[in-house]
Amino acid sequence: DIVLTQSPGTLSLSPGERATLSCRATQSVNNNHLAWYQQKPGQAPRPLMFGASLRATGIPDRFSGSGSGTDFTLTISRVEPEDFAVYYCQQYGGSPITFGQGTRLEIK
Amino acid sequence: QVQMQESGPGLVKPSETLSLTCTVSGGSINPYYWSWIRQSPGKGLEWLGYIYYRGYTDYNPSLKGRVTMSIDTSKNHLSLKLSSVTAADTAVYYCARNQMLPYDIFDIWGQGTMVTVSS
């Protein structure tokens, strides 16, 4: 199975700052099939990015994704108050699909 | 728009079978792949497997043959059965729609249902 390791575990930022979240895979993710999700308390995860760099429907352009192979990054250019949440990466390059353990973005 | 709602017992005894249903509304089960995912504090998000509207399945090997998924296209229902449960199966269980492919992102999720395994 591909294990995804996210860092940092917690990121403390103020609104308006830039957020950089990392996701590293134990082996290359086929076709860069790497997605990012946002989850708020009591809610299901919401897709943000797929194919490493493509925004899901309705996602604002302050969210961007990059990377290939084993190293991927989610960037929020200027964090808005509604962006404080937990973020997960997911690889879907093959079976079984796996998720990272999450990065918590909290208000500094 | 498409919505999904999980339902089933919130409490299951150890060694018994967990059974959940997911009702899809606002759209058709065809021609999508549908997945079950669970989330627990200890193991995070875990993909359990998918079922295609035609009934094909693929399960996560970590479940070691305990899982069965089924689909009823006439009722727009998905079902999940997990046998021989232990406390490690305590989690929030989600049904979700695969965007397009068997292995894909999940573009629509149910709200999730909490299942506790305890005597």
Coordinates of C-alpha atoms in Angstrom, one line a residue:
Chain A
D1 CA 0.0 0.0 0.0
I2 CA 1.1 3.6 -0.6
V3 CA 1.6 5.4 2.7
L4 CA 1.0 9.2 2.6
T5 CA 2.8 11.3 5.2
Q6 CA 1.5 14.8 5.7
S7 CA 3.5 17.6 7.3
P8 CA 3.3 19.6 9.4
G9 CA 0.8 18.0 11.7
T10 CA -0.4 21.4 12.8
L11 CA 0.1 24.7 11.0
S12 CA -0.6 27.9 13.0
L13 CA -1.2 31.0 10.8
S14 CA -3.0 34.3 10.8
P15 CA -5.6 35.2 8.2
G16 CA -3.9 36.6 5.1
E17 CA -0.8 34.5 5.5
R18 CA 0.4 31.9 3.0
A19 CA -0.1 28.2 3.9
T20 CA 2.0 25.4 2.5
L21 CA 1.0 21.8 3.2
S22 CA 3.1 18.8 2.2
C23 CA 2.1 15.2 1.3
R24 CA 4.9 12.7 0.7
A25 CA 4.2 9.2 -0.7
T26 CA 6.3 6.0 0.0
Q27 CA 6.2 5.3 -3.8
S28 CA 5.4 7.2 -6.9
V29 CA 1.7 8.0 -7.3
N30 CA 0.5 6.8 -10.7
N31 CA -0.4 9.5 -13.1
N32 CA -0.1 12.0 -10.3
H33 CA -3.5 10.9 -9.1
L34 CA -3.3 12.9 -5.9
A35 CA -6.2 14.7 -4.3
W36 CA -6.6 17.1 -1.4
Y37 CA -9.7 17.5 0.9
Q38 CA -10.8 20.0 3.5
Q39 CA -12.7 18.8 6.5
K40 CA -14.4 20.9 9.1
P41 CA -15.8 19.6 12.5
G42 CA -18.9 17.5 12.1
Q43 CA -18.7 17.5 8.3
A44 CA -17.6 15.1 5.6
P45 CA -14.4 15.9 3.7
R46 CA -14.8 18.2 0.8
P47 CA -12.7 17.8 -2.3
L48 CA -10.3 20.7 -3.2
M49 CA -7.9 19.4 -5.7
F50 CA -7.4 16.4 -8.0
G51 CA -4.8 15.3 -10.4
A52 CA -2.3 17.1 -8.1
S53 CA -3.1 20.5 -9.5
L54 CA -6.7 20.7 -10.8
R55 CA -9.2 22.5 -8.6
A56 CA -12.5 20.8 -7.9
T57 CA -15.8 22.5 -8.7
G58 CA -16.3 25.7 -6.9
I59 CA -12.9 25.9 -5.2
P60 CA -11.5 29.4 -5.1
D61 CA -8.2 30.1 -6.9
R62 CA -6.4 30.9 -3.7
F63 CA -6.0 27.1 -3.4
S64 CA -3.4 25.6 -5.7
G65 CA -1.7 22.2 -5.9
S66 CA 1.6 21.1 -7.2
G67 CA 4.0 18.2 -7.2
S68 CA 4.6 14.9 -8.9
G69 CA 5.9 11.4 -8.2
T70 CA 6.2 11.2 -4.4
D71 CA 6.1 14.9 -3.3
F72 CA 3.0 17.0 -3.4
T73 CA 2.1 20.4 -2.0
L74 CA -1.2 22.3 -1.3
T75 CA -0.8 26.0 -1.1
I76 CA -3.3 28.5 0.1
S77 CA -2.1 31.9 -1.1
R78 CA -3.8 34.0 1.5
V79 CA -5.6 32.1 4.2
E80 CA -9.2 33.2 4.8
P81 CA -11.1 32.7 8.1
E82 CA -13.2 29.9 6.6
D83 CA -10.0 28.0 5.6
F84 CA -9.1 26.9 9.2
A85 CA -9.8 23.2 9.1
V86 CA -8.1 19.8 8.6
Y87 CA -6.6 19.0 5.2
Y88 CA -6.1 15.5 3.9
C89 CA -4.3 14.2 0.8
Q90 CA -5.5 11.0 -1.0
Q91 CA -3.8 8.9 -3.6
Y92 CA -6.0 7.2 -6.2
G93 CA -3.4 5.9 -8.5
G94 CA -4.3 2.3 -7.6
S95 CA -5.8 0.0 -5.1
P96 CA -6.1 0.4 -2.2
I97 CA -6.8 4.1 -2.2
T98 CA -5.1 5.6 0.8
F99 CA -5.2 8.9 2.7
G100 CA -2.7 10.9 4.7
Q101 CA -3.2 11.5 8.4
G102 CA -4.1 15.1 8.0
T103 CA -2.7 18.6 8.7
R104 CA -4.6 20.9 11.0
L105 CA -4.6 24.5 9.9
E106 CA -5.3 26.6 13.0
I107 CA -5.6 30.3 13.8
K108 CA -2.5 31.7 15.3
Chain B
Q1 CA -28.2 18.0 -6.8
V2 CA -27.2 14.5 -5.7
Q3 CA -27.3 13.8 -2.0
M4 CA -26.4 10.8 0.0
Q5 CA -27.6 9.6 3.4
E6 CA -26.2 6.8 5.5
S7 CA -28.4 4.9 7.9
G8 CA -28.1 2.0 10.3
P9 CA -27.6 0.9 13.9
G10 CA -25.3 3.2 15.9
L11 CA -24.3 0.4 18.2
V12 CA -23.1 -3.1 17.2
K13 CA -21.9 -5.9 19.5
P14 CA -18.4 -7.4 19.0
S15 CA -18.3 -10.4 16.7
E16 CA -21.6 -9.3 15.0
T17 CA -22.2 -7.9 11.6
L18 CA -22.4 -4.2 10.9
S19 CA -25.0 -3.3 8.3
L20 CA -25.4 0.1 6.8
T21 CA -27.5 1.6 3.9
C22 CA -26.8 4.6 1.8
T23 CA -29.7 6.2 0.0
V24 CA -28.9 8.3 -3.1
S25 CA -31.3 11.1 -3.9
G26 CA -31.5 13.8 -6.6
G27 CA -29.7 11.6 -9.2
S28 CA -29.2 8.2 -10.4
I29 CA -26.8 5.5 -9.2
N30 CA -26.0 4.8 -12.9
P31 CA -23.3 4.9 -14.3
Y32 CA -21.1 5.7 -11.3
Y33 CA -18.7 3.9 -8.9
W34 CA -19.6 4.2 -5.2
S35 CA -17.3 3.9 -2.3
W36 CA -17.5 3.4 1.4
I37 CA -15.0 5.2 3.6
R38 CA -14.6 5.2 7.4
Q39 CA -12.9 7.6 9.7
S40 CA -11.7 6.8 13.2
P41 CA -9.4 8.7 15.6
G42 CA -6.9 5.9 15.5
K43 CA -6.7 5.1 11.8
G44 CA -7.8 8.3 10.2
L45 CA -9.6 8.0 6.8
E46 CA -9.8 4.5 5.4
W47 CA -11.2 3.5 2.1
L48 CA -13.2 0.2 2.4
G49 CA -13.9 -0.4 -1.2
Y50 CA -16.1 0.4 -4.1
I51 CA -19.1 -1.0 -6.0
Y52 CA -20.0 -0.2 -9.6
Y53 CA -23.7 0.3 -10.5
R54 CA -23.4 -3.0 -12.4
G55 CA -22.3 -4.7 -9.2
Y56 CA -18.6 -5.1 -9.7
T57 CA -16.6 -4.6 -6.5
D58 CA -13.1 -4.1 -5.1
Y59 CA -12.4 -4.2 -1.5
N60 CA -9.5 -3.0 0.7
P61 CA -7.4 -6.1 1.5
S62 CA -7.0 -4.8 5.0
L63 CA -10.5 -5.9 5.8
K64 CA -9.5 -9.5 5.2
G65 CA -12.7 -10.7 3.6
R66 CA -15.1 -9.3 6.2
V67 CA -16.7 -6.7 3.9
T68 CA -19.6 -7.1 1.4
M69 CA -21.0 -4.3 -0.7
S70 CA -24.2 -4.5 -2.7
I71 CA -26.3 -2.1 -4.8
D72 CA -30.0 -1.8 -5.6
T73 CA -30.4 0.4 -8.6
S74 CA -34.2 0.3 -8.5
K75 CA -34.2 1.8 -5.0
N76 CA -31.1 3.9 -5.4
H77 CA -29.6 2.2 -2.4
L78 CA -26.1 1.0 -1.5
S79 CA -25.4 -1.4 1.3
L80 CA -22.4 -2.2 3.4
K81 CA -21.9 -5.3 5.6
L82 CA -18.9 -5.8 7.8
S83 CA -18.7 -9.0 9.7
S84 CA -16.9 -10.1 12.9
V85 CA -16.6 -6.5 14.1
T86 CA -14.3 -5.5 16.9
A87 CA -13.7 -2.2 18.7
A88 CA -11.3 -1.3 16.0
D89 CA -14.3 -1.0 13.6
T90 CA -15.7 1.9 15.6
A91 CA -15.8 4.8 13.3
V92 CA -17.8 7.3 11.3
Y93 CA -18.9 5.5 8.1
Y94 CA -19.4 7.5 4.9
C95 CA -20.7 6.6 1.5
A96 CA -19.3 8.6 -1.3
R97 CA -19.5 8.9 -5.1
N98 CA -16.4 8.3 -7.2
Q99 CA -16.0 11.2 -9.6
M100 CA -15.7 8.9 -12.6
L101 CA -13.3 6.0 -12.3
P102 CA -13.0 2.9 -10.1
Y103 CA -10.0 4.6 -8.3
D104 CA -10.9 8.3 -8.1
I105 CA -11.5 11.2 -5.9
F106 CA -14.8 11.3 -4.1
D107 CA -16.8 14.3 -5.3
I108 CA -20.0 13.8 -3.2
W109 CA -20.1 12.4 0.3
G110 CA -22.9 11.5 2.7
Q111 CA -22.9 13.2 6.1
G112 CA -21.6 10.0 7.7
T113 CA -23.0 7.8 10.5
M114 CA -21.2 6.9 13.7
V115 CA -21.0 3.3 14.5
T116 CA -19.7 2.1 17.9
V117 CA -18.7 -1.5 18.5
S118 CA -19.3 -2.4 22.1
S119 CA -21.0 -5.0 24.3

